[in-house]
Amino acid sequence: MGVDMREEPDVEHVAGEARPKKLLLRALAGERTERPPIWLMRQAGRYLPEYHDVREAAGGMVGLCNSPEHAVEVTLQPLRRFTLDAAILFADLPQIAAALGQTLEYRVGDGPVLTPPIRSTSDITEFLSASRLHEELAPIYETVRQLTRALPDELTLIGYAGAPWTVAAYMVEGRGGSSEHSFVKQWALSDPEGFQPLIDLLTAAIIEFLDRQIQAGAEAIQLFESWAGILPDPLFQRWCVTPIAAIVAALKAKHPSVPIIAFPRGAGLAYNGFAEATGVDCVGLDSTVPVEWAAQKLQHELGRCVQGNLDPQLLVAGGPALHAETDRILNALSGGPFVFNLGHGIVKTTPPEHVAALAQQVRSWSAA
Ligand SMILES: Cc1c2[nH]c(c1CCC(=O)O)Cc1[nH]c(c(CCC(=O)O)c1C)Cc1[nH]c(c(CCC(=O)O)c1C)Cc1[nH]c(c(C)c1CCC(=O)O)C2
């Protein structure tokens, strides 16, 4: 009673009782924390033997993503093994495309495959509709609800979605294994007015999807722009920056205190200006971004949180190489608001004991 909450940035008042605010949320709010929080992109998945058992029991990847009970279990698996600071909702990025009307399958070697591929403006009207969006995504909202009850108090629950350009890339290419992205790039480059409705449909759907995740209990949001790096600069601004800014504005209007991380993988020099243009609370850095630049420009000049950026292959390598690079990143970025993570998702050949060693090193790190 009578406590001025503004003077207690580290305390969250829940139903009248005060308890320490979670480490990850403090960092995302722009605070330099006593040690950086850590979570890892793709921290759940195939590098863990116990994951394979659950996936099999669920009848494969699609079944796993649509079964809250199994999805909750695999979300929690890495947290039982490692001392991490957050859980990320277990679901998959192309599920929203399936909710809009495409058929999603996983094929060995190809990853997610979406049919029919969306290749023209008339395909959008013929094959896609948002009318059943929430019905189709209901199992994901249920997974989030169950996770809020299952997670220990000090862990943060991260909800997520692919950003519109990245989801569109999967929808247009169809096959996950496509490496040149010829179809989506041809469309976006040569017929921007015809491609715009797809991005607009996705932007609106992603706003609703994330709004529902937050209502179900997600405490922070990450937008994965995994294919930011394949666009020439003016188109990066149009197809990545503008839609992400729209999503951030819409979510902030409704949920001002929920922090948003965006990960524009491969953006290169376009990382410069990205935080200002989109309004995100935290910028996810891929492994090519120089940490000294991020410390100076994003943390020091803008007061923004950064997340990243250990190369996932170092986690496969382990040993002195992993230790030294982790130390270098910690030293460069721990002077400001910082979330330790990888520069892209964990790869499936990662030995779990290397993840344990990394988590331990980050947790025992101190500036001294
Ligand atoms: C591009 C993208 C996808 N999915 C995702 C992204 C963005 C991150 C990135 O850039 O890597 C995000 C994602 N996918 C998955 C999660 C779950 C939560 C977590 O991070 O632990 C998250 C956050 C599960 C998954 N998504 C996928 C698996 C493997 C499925 C299996 O069991 O075979 C998992 C655990 C499959 C998937 N899903 C996707 C691809 C390209 C693939 C095939 C390649 C691969 O397997 O790594 C699309």
mmCIF file with all atom_site columns, N, CA and C in Angstrom, residues 93 96-97 100 161-172 184 195-207 210 223-228 231 238-248:
data_model
loop_
_atom_site.group_PDB
_atom_site.id
_atom_site.type_symbol
_atom_site.label_atom_id
_atom_site.label_alt_id
_atom_site.label_comp_id
_atom_site.label_asym_id
_atom_site.label_entity_id
_atom_site.label_seq_id
_atom_site.pdbx_PDB_ins_code
_atom_site.Cartn_x
_atom_site.Cartn_y
_atom_site.Cartn_z
_atom_site.occupancy
_atom_site.B_iso_or_equiv
_atom_site.pdbx_formal_charge
_atom_site.auth_seq_id
_atom_site.auth_comp_id
_atom_site.auth_asym_id
_atom_site.auth_atom_id
_atom_site.pdbx_PDB_model_num
ATOM 1   N N  . LEU A 1 93  ? 6.437  -22.478 -37.214 1.00 0.00 ? 93  LEU A N  1
ATOM 2   C CA . LEU A 1 93  ? 6.180  -21.234 -37.936 1.00 0.00 ? 93  LEU A CA 1
ATOM 3   C C  . LEU A 1 93  ? 5.165  -21.375 -39.083 1.00 0.00 ? 93  LEU A C  1
ATOM 4   N N  . ILE A 1 96  ? 0.528  -21.138 -39.202 1.00 0.00 ? 96  ILE A N  1
ATOM 5   C CA . ILE A 1 96  ? -0.424 -20.073 -39.518 1.00 0.00 ? 96  ILE A CA 1
ATOM 6   C C  . ILE A 1 96  ? -0.855 -20.156 -40.981 1.00 0.00 ? 96  ILE A C  1
ATOM 7   N N  . ALA A 1 97  ? 0.058  -20.638 -41.846 1.00 0.00 ? 97  ALA A N  1
ATOM 8   C CA . ALA A 1 97  ? -0.294 -20.812 -43.264 1.00 0.00 ? 97  ALA A CA 1
ATOM 9   C C  . ALA A 1 97  ? -1.334 -21.918 -43.408 1.00 0.00 ? 97  ALA A C  1
ATOM 10  N N  . LEU A 1 100 ? -4.663 -20.669 -42.479 1.00 0.00 ? 100 LEU A N  1
ATOM 11  C CA . LEU A 1 100 ? -5.259 -19.812 -43.524 1.00 0.00 ? 100 LEU A CA 1
ATOM 12  C C  . LEU A 1 100 ? -5.720 -20.624 -44.727 1.00 0.00 ? 100 LEU A C  1
ATOM 13  N N  . ALA A 1 161 ? 5.779  -15.802 -33.518 1.00 0.00 ? 161 ALA A N  1
ATOM 14  C CA . ALA A 1 161 ? 5.242  -16.046 -34.864 1.00 0.00 ? 161 ALA A CA 1
ATOM 15  C C  . ALA A 1 161 ? 6.354  -15.749 -35.856 1.00 0.00 ? 161 ALA A C  1
ATOM 16  N N  . GLY A 1 162 ? 6.227  -16.288 -37.051 1.00 0.00 ? 162 GLY A N  1
ATOM 17  C CA . GLY A 1 162 ? 7.082  -15.847 -38.139 1.00 0.00 ? 162 GLY A CA 1
ATOM 18  C C  . GLY A 1 162 ? 6.600  -14.474 -38.557 1.00 0.00 ? 162 GLY A C  1
ATOM 19  N N  . ALA A 1 163 ? 7.508  -13.611 -39.022 1.00 0.00 ? 163 ALA A N  1
ATOM 20  C CA . ALA A 1 163 ? 7.095  -12.315 -39.563 1.00 0.00 ? 163 ALA A CA 1
ATOM 21  C C  . ALA A 1 163 ? 6.499  -12.556 -40.962 1.00 0.00 ? 163 ALA A C  1
ATOM 22  N N  . PRO A 1 164 ? 5.692  -11.605 -41.455 1.00 0.00 ? 164 PRO A N  1
ATOM 23  C CA . PRO A 1 164 ? 4.964  -11.838 -42.713 1.00 0.00 ? 164 PRO A CA 1
ATOM 24  C C  . PRO A 1 164 ? 5.844  -12.273 -43.888 1.00 0.00 ? 164 PRO A C  1
ATOM 25  N N  . TRP A 1 165 ? 6.970  -11.622 -44.117 1.00 0.00 ? 165 TRP A N  1
ATOM 26  C CA . TRP A 1 165 ? 7.799  -11.993 -45.268 1.00 0.00 ? 165 TRP A CA 1
ATOM 27  C C  . TRP A 1 165 ? 8.268  -13.443 -45.182 1.00 0.00 ? 165 TRP A C  1
ATOM 28  N N  . THR A 1 166 ? 8.704  -13.866 -43.998 1.00 0.00 ? 166 THR A N  1
ATOM 29  C CA . THR A 1 166 ? 9.221  -15.227 -43.823 1.00 0.00 ? 166 THR A CA 1
ATOM 30  C C  . THR A 1 166 ? 8.109  -16.266 -43.991 1.00 0.00 ? 166 THR A C  1
ATOM 31  N N  . VAL A 1 167 ? 6.938  -15.990 -43.434 1.00 0.00 ? 167 VAL A N  1
ATOM 32  C CA . VAL A 1 167 ? 5.813  -16.922 -43.616 1.00 0.00 ? 167 VAL A CA 1
ATOM 33  C C  . VAL A 1 167 ? 5.441  -16.957 -45.100 1.00 0.00 ? 167 VAL A C  1
ATOM 34  N N  . ALA A 1 168 ? 5.394  -15.783 -45.739 1.00 0.00 ? 168 ALA A N  1
ATOM 35  C CA . ALA A 1 168 ? 5.060  -15.718 -47.171 1.00 0.00 ? 168 ALA A CA 1
ATOM 36  C C  . ALA A 1 168 ? 6.055  -16.540 -47.988 1.00 0.00 ? 168 ALA A C  1
ATOM 37  N N  . ALA A 1 169 ? 7.335  -16.489 -47.618 1.00 0.00 ? 169 ALA A N  1
ATOM 38  C CA . ALA A 1 169 ? 8.351  -17.248 -48.362 1.00 0.00 ? 169 ALA A CA 1
ATOM 39  C C  . ALA A 1 169 ? 8.009  -18.742 -48.354 1.00 0.00 ? 169 ALA A C  1
ATOM 40  N N  . TYR A 1 170 ? 7.595  -19.271 -47.199 1.00 0.00 ? 170 TYR A N  1
ATOM 41  C CA . TYR A 1 170 ? 7.206  -20.688 -47.126 1.00 0.00 ? 170 TYR A CA 1
ATOM 42  C C  . TYR A 1 170 ? 5.933  -20.944 -47.922 1.00 0.00 ? 170 TYR A C  1
ATOM 43  N N  . MET A 1 171 ? 4.990  -20.006 -47.866 1.00 0.00 ? 171 MET A N  1
ATOM 44  C CA . MET A 1 171 ? 3.704  -20.207 -48.551 1.00 0.00 ? 171 MET A CA 1
ATOM 45  C C  . MET A 1 171 ? 3.856  -20.193 -50.072 1.00 0.00 ? 171 MET A C  1
ATOM 46  N N  . VAL A 1 172 ? 4.760  -19.350 -50.561 1.00 0.00 ? 172 VAL A N  1
ATOM 47  C CA . VAL A 1 172 ? 4.916  -19.190 -52.005 1.00 0.00 ? 172 VAL A CA 1
ATOM 48  C C  . VAL A 1 172 ? 5.845  -20.268 -52.580 1.00 0.00 ? 172 VAL A C  1
ATOM 49  N N  . VAL A 1 184 ? 9.122  -16.593 -54.599 1.00 0.00 ? 184 VAL A N  1
ATOM 50  C CA . VAL A 1 184 ? 8.665  -15.472 -53.767 1.00 0.00 ? 184 VAL A CA 1
ATOM 51  C C  . VAL A 1 184 ? 9.391  -14.189 -54.156 1.00 0.00 ? 184 VAL A C  1
ATOM 52  N N  . PHE A 1 195 ? 1.560  -8.701  -54.850 1.00 0.00 ? 195 PHE A N  1
ATOM 53  C CA . PHE A 1 195 ? 2.093  -9.428  -53.697 1.00 0.00 ? 195 PHE A CA 1
ATOM 54  C C  . PHE A 1 195 ? 1.623  -8.793  -52.379 1.00 0.00 ? 195 PHE A C  1
ATOM 55  N N  . GLN A 1 196 ? 1.391  -7.497  -52.420 1.00 0.00 ? 196 GLN A N  1
ATOM 56  C CA . GLN A 1 196 ? 1.009  -6.761  -51.197 1.00 0.00 ? 196 GLN A CA 1
ATOM 57  C C  . GLN A 1 196 ? -0.173 -7.395  -50.452 1.00 0.00 ? 196 GLN A C  1
ATOM 58  N N  . PRO A 1 197 ? -1.231 -7.849  -51.145 1.00 0.00 ? 197 PRO A N  1
ATOM 59  C CA . PRO A 1 197 ? -2.361 -8.440  -50.402 1.00 0.00 ? 197 PRO A CA 1
ATOM 60  C C  . PRO A 1 197 ? -1.977 -9.658  -49.560 1.00 0.00 ? 197 PRO A C  1
ATOM 61  N N  . LEU A 1 198 ? -0.976 -10.431 -50.014 1.00 0.00 ? 198 LEU A N  1
ATOM 62  C CA . LEU A 1 198 ? -0.537 -11.575 -49.214 1.00 0.00 ? 198 LEU A CA 1
ATOM 63  C C  . LEU A 1 198 ? 0.117  -11.091 -47.925 1.00 0.00 ? 198 LEU A C  1
ATOM 64  N N  . ILE A 1 199 ? 0.984  -10.087 -48.049 1.00 0.00 ? 199 ILE A N  1
ATOM 65  C CA . ILE A 1 199 ? 1.637  -9.531  -46.854 1.00 0.00 ? 199 ILE A CA 1
ATOM 66  C C  . ILE A 1 199 ? 0.598  -8.892  -45.927 1.00 0.00 ? 199 ILE A C  1
ATOM 67  N N  . ASP A 1 200 ? -0.384 -8.218  -46.506 1.00 0.00 ? 200 ASP A N  1
ATOM 68  C CA . ASP A 1 200 ? -1.422 -7.582  -45.676 1.00 0.00 ? 200 ASP A CA 1
ATOM 69  C C  . ASP A 1 200 ? -2.262 -8.624  -44.928 1.00 0.00 ? 200 ASP A C  1
ATOM 70  N N  . LEU A 1 201 ? -2.611 -9.705  -45.634 1.00 0.00 ? 201 LEU A N  1
ATOM 71  C CA . LEU A 1 201 ? -3.373 -10.784 -45.002 1.00 0.00 ? 201 LEU A CA 1
ATOM 72  C C  . LEU A 1 201 ? -2.576 -11.376 -43.839 1.00 0.00 ? 201 LEU A C  1
ATOM 73  N N  . LEU A 1 202 ? -1.291 -11.620 -44.087 1.00 0.00 ? 202 LEU A N  1
ATOM 74  C CA . LEU A 1 202 ? -0.448 -12.208 -43.043 1.00 0.00 ? 202 LEU A CA 1
ATOM 75  C C  . LEU A 1 202 ? -0.242 -11.248 -41.881 1.00 0.00 ? 202 LEU A C  1
ATOM 76  N N  . THR A 1 203 ? -0.050 -9.977  -42.176 1.00 0.00 ? 203 THR A N  1
ATOM 77  C CA . THR A 1 203 ? 0.158  -9.000  -41.098 1.00 0.00 ? 203 THR A CA 1
ATOM 78  C C  . THR A 1 203 ? -1.056 -8.996  -40.163 1.00 0.00 ? 203 THR A C  1
ATOM 79  N N  . ALA A 1 204 ? -2.243 -8.953  -40.745 1.00 0.00 ? 204 ALA A N  1
ATOM 80  C CA . ALA A 1 204 ? -3.463 -8.945  -39.927 1.00 0.00 ? 204 ALA A CA 1
ATOM 81  C C  . ALA A 1 204 ? -3.603 -10.251 -39.139 1.00 0.00 ? 204 ALA A C  1
ATOM 82  N N  . ALA A 1 205 ? -3.321 -11.384 -39.787 1.00 0.00 ? 205 ALA A N  1
ATOM 83  C CA . ALA A 1 205 ? -3.467 -12.679 -39.111 1.00 0.00 ? 205 ALA A CA 1
ATOM 84  C C  . ALA A 1 205 ? -2.450 -12.826 -37.974 1.00 0.00 ? 205 ALA A C  1
ATOM 85  N N  . ILE A 1 206 ? -1.238 -12.366 -38.211 1.00 0.00 ? 206 ILE A N  1
ATOM 86  C CA . ILE A 1 206 ? -0.185 -12.494 -37.190 1.00 0.00 ? 206 ILE A CA 1
ATOM 87  C C  . ILE A 1 206 ? -0.499 -11.610 -35.980 1.00 0.00 ? 206 ILE A C  1
ATOM 88  N N  . ILE A 1 207 ? -1.050 -10.423 -36.230 1.00 0.00 ? 207 ILE A N  1
ATOM 89  C CA . ILE A 1 207 ? -1.455 -9.557  -35.105 1.00 0.00 ? 207 ILE A CA 1
ATOM 90  C C  . ILE A 1 207 ? -2.489 -10.294 -34.240 1.00 0.00 ? 207 ILE A C  1
ATOM 91  N N  . LEU A 1 210 ? -0.876 -13.344 -32.347 1.00 0.00 ? 210 LEU A N  1
ATOM 92  C CA . LEU A 1 210 ? -0.043 -12.964 -31.199 1.00 0.00 ? 210 LEU A CA 1
ATOM 93  C C  . LEU A 1 210 ? -0.882 -12.346 -30.082 1.00 0.00 ? 210 LEU A C  1
ATOM 94  N N  . LEU A 1 223 ? 9.352  -12.227 -32.933 1.00 0.00 ? 223 LEU A N  1
ATOM 95  C CA . LEU A 1 223 ? 9.019  -12.318 -34.360 1.00 0.00 ? 223 LEU A CA 1
ATOM 96  C C  . LEU A 1 223 ? 10.250 -12.834 -35.083 1.00 0.00 ? 223 LEU A C  1
ATOM 97  N N  . PHE A 1 224 ? 10.107 -13.991 -35.742 1.00 0.00 ? 224 PHE A N  1
ATOM 98  C CA . PHE A 1 224 ? 11.218 -14.569 -36.496 1.00 0.00 ? 224 PHE A CA 1
ATOM 99  C C  . PHE A 1 224 ? 11.153 -14.083 -37.947 1.00 0.00 ? 224 PHE A C  1
ATOM 100 N N  . GLU A 1 225 ? 12.112 -13.255 -38.336 1.00 0.00 ? 225 GLU A N  1
ATOM 101 C CA . GLU A 1 225 ? 12.217 -12.883 -39.754 1.00 0.00 ? 225 GLU A CA 1
ATOM 102 C C  . GLU A 1 225 ? 13.448 -13.618 -40.294 1.00 0.00 ? 225 GLU A C  1
ATOM 103 N N  . SER A 1 226 ? 13.291 -14.941 -40.423 1.00 0.00 ? 226 SER A N  1
ATOM 104 C CA . SER A 1 226 ? 14.427 -15.803 -40.755 1.00 0.00 ? 226 SER A CA 1
ATOM 105 C C  . SER A 1 226 ? 14.958 -15.562 -42.162 1.00 0.00 ? 226 SER A C  1
ATOM 106 N N  . TRP A 1 227 ? 14.107 -15.029 -43.056 1.00 0.00 ? 227 TRP A N  1
ATOM 107 C CA . TRP A 1 227 ? 14.537 -14.795 -44.440 1.00 0.00 ? 227 TRP A CA 1
ATOM 108 C C  . TRP A 1 227 ? 14.696 -13.314 -44.752 1.00 0.00 ? 227 TRP A C  1
ATOM 109 N N  . ALA A 1 228 ? 15.048 -12.520 -43.737 1.00 0.00 ? 228 ALA A N  1
ATOM 110 C CA . ALA A 1 228 ? 15.317 -11.094 -43.969 1.00 0.00 ? 228 ALA A CA 1
ATOM 111 C C  . ALA A 1 228 ? 16.480 -10.914 -44.944 1.00 0.00 ? 228 ALA A C  1
ATOM 112 N N  . LEU A 1 231 ? 16.554 -10.233 -49.295 1.00 0.00 ? 231 LEU A N  1
ATOM 113 C CA . LEU A 1 231 ? 15.950 -9.107  -50.018 1.00 0.00 ? 231 LEU A CA 1
ATOM 114 C C  . LEU A 1 231 ? 16.932 -7.965  -50.236 1.00 0.00 ? 231 LEU A C  1
ATOM 115 N N  . ARG A 1 238 ? 10.361 -2.489  -47.364 1.00 0.00 ? 238 ARG A N  1
ATOM 116 C CA . ARG A 1 238 ? 8.930  -2.637  -47.661 1.00 0.00 ? 238 ARG A CA 1
ATOM 117 C C  . ARG A 1 238 ? 8.331  -3.935  -47.113 1.00 0.00 ? 238 ARG A C  1
ATOM 118 N N  . TRP A 1 239 ? 9.038  -5.050  -47.308 1.00 0.00 ? 239 TRP A N  1
ATOM 119 C CA . TRP A 1 239 ? 8.422  -6.335  -46.975 1.00 0.00 ? 239 TRP A CA 1
ATOM 120 C C  . TRP A 1 239 ? 8.769  -6.841  -45.576 1.00 0.00 ? 239 TRP A C  1
ATOM 121 N N  . CYS A 1 240 ? 9.817  -6.319  -44.981 1.00 0.00 ? 240 CYS A N  1
ATOM 122 C CA . CYS A 1 240 ? 10.141 -6.735  -43.601 1.00 0.00 ? 240 CYS A CA 1
ATOM 123 C C  . CYS A 1 240 ? 9.854  -5.624  -42.593 1.00 0.00 ? 240 CYS A C  1
ATOM 124 N N  . VAL A 1 241 ? 10.473 -4.457  -42.790 1.00 0.00 ? 241 VAL A N  1
ATOM 125 C CA . VAL A 1 241 ? 10.388 -3.404  -41.772 1.00 0.00 ? 241 VAL A CA 1
ATOM 126 C C  . VAL A 1 241 ? 8.951  -2.892  -41.607 1.00 0.00 ? 241 VAL A C  1
ATOM 127 N N  . THR A 1 242 ? 8.303  -2.542  -42.719 1.00 0.00 ? 242 THR A N  1
ATOM 128 C CA . THR A 1 242 ? 6.961  -1.946  -42.622 1.00 0.00 ? 242 THR A CA 1
ATOM 129 C C  . THR A 1 242 ? 5.951  -2.907  -41.967 1.00 0.00 ? 242 THR A C  1
ATOM 130 N N  . PRO A 1 243 ? 5.868  -4.175  -42.397 1.00 0.00 ? 243 PRO A N  1
ATOM 131 C CA . PRO A 1 243 ? 4.912  -5.078  -41.716 1.00 0.00 ? 243 PRO A CA 1
ATOM 132 C C  . PRO A 1 243 ? 5.255  -5.329  -40.245 1.00 0.00 ? 243 PRO A C  1
ATOM 133 N N  . ILE A 1 244 ? 6.539  -5.451  -39.925 1.00 0.00 ? 244 ILE A N  1
ATOM 134 C CA . ILE A 1 244 ? 6.906  -5.660  -38.517 1.00 0.00 ? 244 ILE A CA 1
ATOM 135 C C  . ILE A 1 244 ? 6.513  -4.440  -37.689 1.00 0.00 ? 244 ILE A C  1
ATOM 136 N N  . ALA A 1 245 ? 6.742  -3.247  -38.234 1.00 0.00 ? 245 ALA A N  1
ATOM 137 C CA . ALA A 1 245 ? 6.341  -2.022  -37.523 1.00 0.00 ? 245 ALA A CA 1
ATOM 138 C C  . ALA A 1 245 ? 4.828  -2.004  -37.287 1.00 0.00 ? 245 ALA A C  1
ATOM 139 N N  . ALA A 1 246 ? 4.065  -2.479  -38.254 1.00 0.00 ? 246 ALA A N  1
ATOM 140 C CA . ALA A 1 246 ? 2.599  -2.501  -38.101 1.00 0.00 ? 246 ALA A CA 1
ATOM 141 C C  . ALA A 1 246 ? 2.187  -3.491  -37.011 1.00 0.00 ? 246 ALA A C  1
ATOM 142 N N  . ILE A 1 247 ? 2.847  -4.633  -36.968 1.00 0.00 ? 247 ILE A N  1
ATOM 143 C CA . ILE A 1 247 ? 2.533  -5.640  -35.947 1.00 0.00 ? 247 ILE A CA 1
ATOM 144 C C  . ILE A 1 247 ? 2.880  -5.096  -34.556 1.00 0.00 ? 247 ILE A C  1
ATOM 145 N N  . VAL A 1 248 ? 4.047  -4.478  -34.451 1.00 0.00 ? 248 VAL A N  1
ATOM 146 C CA . VAL A 1 248 ? 4.478  -3.920  -33.163 1.00 0.00 ? 248 VAL A CA 1
ATOM 147 C C  . VAL A 1 248 ? 3.499  -2.840  -32.709 1.00 0.00 ? 248 VAL A C  1
#
